[in-house]
Amino acid sequence: AQSVAQPEDQVNVAEGNPLTVKCTYSVSGNPYLFWYVQYPNRGLQFLLKYITGDNLVKGSYGFEAEFNKSQTSFHLKKPSALVSDSALYFCAVRDMTSGGYQKVTFGIGTKLQVIP
Amino acid sequence: DTEVTQTPKHLVMGMTNKKSLKCEQHMGHRAMYWYKQKAKKPPELMFVYSYEKLSINESVPSRFSPECPNSSLLNLHLHALQPEDSALYLCASSQVGSLNNEQFFGPGTRLTVL
């Protein structure tokens, strides 16, 4: 079965500093990886995805993620954190289905706190 | 239109009530999903509809009854719920048939069962 692990429950970073939210994955076959963000009392918003191609994936709101096959990691990064980036971040992996629809497994989530 | 809408935003119901959650999208997506999310936890998949047919039921109790009346609408009918069913219920949609399609989520319905 596909799975992702987010080893940190919470990440604190000062505003203006670079941020990293970690994710490692375990899949059989090619990985299809996603990052979503959830603001308080809201649904999830898609940030970016890795399917194939460049290992550095650029997404919404200045976020990017680095896919590393040898380390089975897909860490989320941003060069300069904003207070408004404070939210809950979920890494997810697409499960293989025969039906053509998406079935994803989410990590437990990492709370990002950007300190002014 | 890249939005998934959900109504109501908040719902309080007793254990003997019958209520329904509604979800709508106009992106032409033919897969729609219901998730349950407890506080500070990841979403848990409940149901998947593909081309208006139920494709996945993740062993959800029968007090939750999904319905997909057309390609744009998804309902979740609730009856005789328990207090532990209190949660944020999220609807999502995606395209079908491609490996790289992300899901679009609605804002959720915050359900409280008394």
mmCIF file with all atom_site columns, C-alpha atoms in Angstrom, chain A residues 102-104 106, chain B residues 4-8 11 19-25 31-37 42-50 54-60 64-69 72-78 87-94 103-111:
data_model
loop_
_atom_site.group_PDB
_atom_site.id
_atom_site.type_symbol
_atom_site.label_atom_id
_atom_site.label_alt_id
_atom_site.label_comp_id
_atom_site.label_asym_id
_atom_site.label_entity_id
_atom_site.label_seq_id
_atom_site.pdbx_PDB_ins_code
_atom_site.Cartn_x
_atom_site.Cartn_y
_atom_site.Cartn_z
_atom_site.occupancy
_atom_site.B_iso_or_equiv
_atom_site.pdbx_formal_charge
_atom_site.auth_seq_id
_atom_site.auth_comp_id
_atom_site.auth_asym_id
_atom_site.auth_atom_id
_atom_site.pdbx_PDB_model_num
ATOM 1  C CA . GLN A 1 102 ? -8.266  9.664  -7.559  1.00 0.00 ? 102 GLN A CA 1
ATOM 2  C CA . LYS A 1 103 ? -7.782  7.829  -4.321  1.00 0.00 ? 103 LYS A CA 1
ATOM 3  C CA . VAL A 1 104 ? -5.170  9.518  -2.200  1.00 0.00 ? 104 VAL A CA 1
ATOM 4  C CA . PHE A 1 106 ? -2.862  11.789 3.264   1.00 0.00 ? 106 PHE A CA 1
ATOM 5  C CA . VAL B 2 4   ? -16.614 23.356 -5.092  1.00 0.00 ? 4   VAL B CA 1
ATOM 6  C CA . THR B 2 5   ? -19.445 24.648 -2.942  1.00 0.00 ? 5   THR B CA 1
ATOM 7  C CA . GLN B 2 6   ? -20.936 22.978 0.118   1.00 0.00 ? 6   GLN B CA 1
ATOM 8  C CA . THR B 2 7   ? -24.061 23.726 2.088   1.00 0.00 ? 7   THR B CA 1
ATOM 9  C CA . PRO B 2 8   ? -24.710 24.256 4.883   1.00 0.00 ? 8   PRO B CA 1
ATOM 10 C CA . LEU B 2 11  ? -25.104 21.981 10.999  1.00 0.00 ? 11  LEU B CA 1
ATOM 11 C CA . LYS B 2 19  ? -30.472 15.973 7.499   1.00 0.00 ? 19  LYS B CA 1
ATOM 12 C CA . SER B 2 20  ? -28.545 16.251 4.243   1.00 0.00 ? 20  SER B CA 1
ATOM 13 C CA . LEU B 2 21  ? -25.271 17.796 3.190   1.00 0.00 ? 21  LEU B CA 1
ATOM 14 C CA . LYS B 2 22  ? -24.973 19.140 -0.329  1.00 0.00 ? 22  LYS B CA 1
ATOM 15 C CA . CYS B 2 23  ? -22.012 19.594 -2.641  1.00 0.00 ? 23  CYS B CA 1
ATOM 16 C CA . GLU B 2 24  ? -21.889 21.144 -6.107  1.00 0.00 ? 24  GLU B CA 1
ATOM 17 C CA . GLN B 2 25  ? -19.220 21.691 -8.757  1.00 0.00 ? 25  GLN B CA 1
ATOM 18 C CA . ALA B 2 31  ? -15.406 11.967 -9.869  1.00 0.00 ? 31  ALA B CA 1
ATOM 19 C CA . MET B 2 32  ? -16.732 13.267 -6.563  1.00 0.00 ? 32  MET B CA 1
ATOM 20 C CA . TYR B 2 33  ? -15.701 12.393 -3.035  1.00 0.00 ? 33  TYR B CA 1
ATOM 21 C CA . TRP B 2 34  ? -16.862 12.635 0.569   1.00 0.00 ? 34  TRP B CA 1
ATOM 22 C CA . TYR B 2 35  ? -14.310 12.885 3.350   1.00 0.00 ? 35  TYR B CA 1
ATOM 23 C CA . LYS B 2 36  ? -14.641 13.090 7.114   1.00 0.00 ? 36  LYS B CA 1
ATOM 24 C CA . GLN B 2 37  ? -12.075 15.113 9.021   1.00 0.00 ? 37  GLN B CA 1
ATOM 25 C CA . PRO B 2 42  ? -6.067  14.198 7.932   1.00 0.00 ? 42  PRO B CA 1
ATOM 26 C CA . PRO B 2 43  ? -9.214  13.737 5.890   1.00 0.00 ? 43  PRO B CA 1
ATOM 27 C CA . GLU B 2 44  ? -10.554 10.183 5.825   1.00 0.00 ? 44  GLU B CA 1
ATOM 28 C CA . LEU B 2 45  ? -12.149 8.992  2.620   1.00 0.00 ? 45  LEU B CA 1
ATOM 29 C CA . MET B 2 46  ? -15.767 7.883  2.961   1.00 0.00 ? 46  MET B CA 1
ATOM 30 C CA . PHE B 2 47  ? -17.190 7.540  -0.555  1.00 0.00 ? 47  PHE B CA 1
ATOM 31 C CA . VAL B 2 48  ? -16.138 7.979  -4.160  1.00 0.00 ? 48  VAL B CA 1
ATOM 32 C CA . TYR B 2 49  ? -18.501 8.431  -7.088  1.00 0.00 ? 49  TYR B CA 1
ATOM 33 C CA . SER B 2 50  ? -17.230 8.006  -10.616 1.00 0.00 ? 50  SER B CA 1
ATOM 34 C CA . LEU B 2 54  ? -20.673 4.624  -6.317  1.00 0.00 ? 54  LEU B CA 1
ATOM 35 C CA . SER B 2 55  ? -17.154 3.278  -6.753  1.00 0.00 ? 55  SER B CA 1
ATOM 36 C CA . ILE B 2 56  ? -15.802 3.214  -3.217  1.00 0.00 ? 56  ILE B CA 1
ATOM 37 C CA . ASN B 2 57  ? -17.528 2.863  0.144   1.00 0.00 ? 57  ASN B CA 1
ATOM 38 C CA . GLU B 2 58  ? -14.871 2.753  2.826   1.00 0.00 ? 58  GLU B CA 1
ATOM 39 C CA . SER B 2 59  ? -16.969 0.638  5.184   1.00 0.00 ? 59  SER B CA 1
ATOM 40 C CA . VAL B 2 60  ? -18.969 3.647  6.262   1.00 0.00 ? 60  VAL B CA 1
ATOM 41 C CA . PHE B 2 64  ? -24.486 7.867  6.186   1.00 0.00 ? 64  PHE B CA 1
ATOM 42 C CA . SER B 2 65  ? -26.116 7.527  2.776   1.00 0.00 ? 65  SER B CA 1
ATOM 43 C CA . PRO B 2 66  ? -24.523 9.168  -0.282  1.00 0.00 ? 66  PRO B CA 1
ATOM 44 C CA . GLU B 2 67  ? -26.344 10.151 -3.421  1.00 0.00 ? 67  GLU B CA 1
ATOM 45 C CA . CYS B 2 68  ? -25.134 11.526 -6.739  1.00 0.00 ? 68  CYS B CA 1
ATOM 46 C CA . PRO B 2 69  ? -28.222 12.745 -8.630  1.00 0.00 ? 69  PRO B CA 1
ATOM 47 C CA . SER B 2 72  ? -22.592 18.256 -10.704 1.00 0.00 ? 72  SER B CA 1
ATOM 48 C CA . LEU B 2 73  ? -24.234 17.335 -7.415  1.00 0.00 ? 73  LEU B CA 1
ATOM 49 C CA . LEU B 2 74  ? -23.334 15.124 -4.509  1.00 0.00 ? 74  LEU B CA 1
ATOM 50 C CA . ASN B 2 75  ? -25.420 14.669 -1.382  1.00 0.00 ? 75  ASN B CA 1
ATOM 51 C CA . LEU B 2 76  ? -24.779 12.991 1.929   1.00 0.00 ? 76  LEU B CA 1
ATOM 52 C CA . HIS B 2 77  ? -27.904 11.984 3.808   1.00 0.00 ? 77  HIS B CA 1
ATOM 53 C CA . LEU B 2 78  ? -27.588 11.689 7.553   1.00 0.00 ? 78  LEU B CA 1
ATOM 54 C CA . ALA B 2 87  ? -16.584 16.426 12.332  1.00 0.00 ? 87  ALA B CA 1
ATOM 55 C CA . LEU B 2 88  ? -15.826 18.534 9.296   1.00 0.00 ? 88  LEU B CA 1
ATOM 56 C CA . TYR B 2 89  ? -17.268 16.881 6.200   1.00 0.00 ? 89  TYR B CA 1
ATOM 57 C CA . LEU B 2 90  ? -15.417 17.719 3.030   1.00 0.00 ? 90  LEU B CA 1
ATOM 58 C CA . CYS B 2 91  ? -16.523 17.239 -0.533  1.00 0.00 ? 91  CYS B CA 1
ATOM 59 C CA . ALA B 2 92  ? -14.025 17.086 -3.391  1.00 0.00 ? 92  ALA B CA 1
ATOM 60 C CA . SER B 2 93  ? -14.047 16.555 -7.124  1.00 0.00 ? 93  SER B CA 1
ATOM 61 C CA . SER B 2 94  ? -11.547 15.628 -9.807  1.00 0.00 ? 94  SER B CA 1
ATOM 62 C CA . GLN B 2 103 ? -8.706  17.013 -6.187  1.00 0.00 ? 103 GLN B CA 1
ATOM 63 C CA . PHE B 2 104 ? -10.549 20.275 -5.641  1.00 0.00 ? 104 PHE B CA 1
ATOM 64 C CA . PHE B 2 105 ? -12.029 20.594 -2.174  1.00 0.00 ? 105 PHE B CA 1
ATOM 65 C CA . GLY B 2 106 ? -15.009 22.482 -0.900  1.00 0.00 ? 106 GLY B CA 1
ATOM 66 C CA . PRO B 2 107 ? -14.882 24.505 2.334   1.00 0.00 ? 107 PRO B CA 1
ATOM 67 C CA . GLY B 2 108 ? -16.633 21.781 4.280   1.00 0.00 ? 108 GLY B CA 1
ATOM 68 C CA . THR B 2 109 ? -19.667 21.443 6.521   1.00 0.00 ? 109 THR B CA 1
ATOM 69 C CA . ARG B 2 110 ? -18.992 21.569 10.232  1.00 0.00 ? 110 ARG B CA 1
ATOM 70 C CA . LEU B 2 111 ? -21.361 18.990 11.752  1.00 0.00 ? 111 LEU B CA 1
#
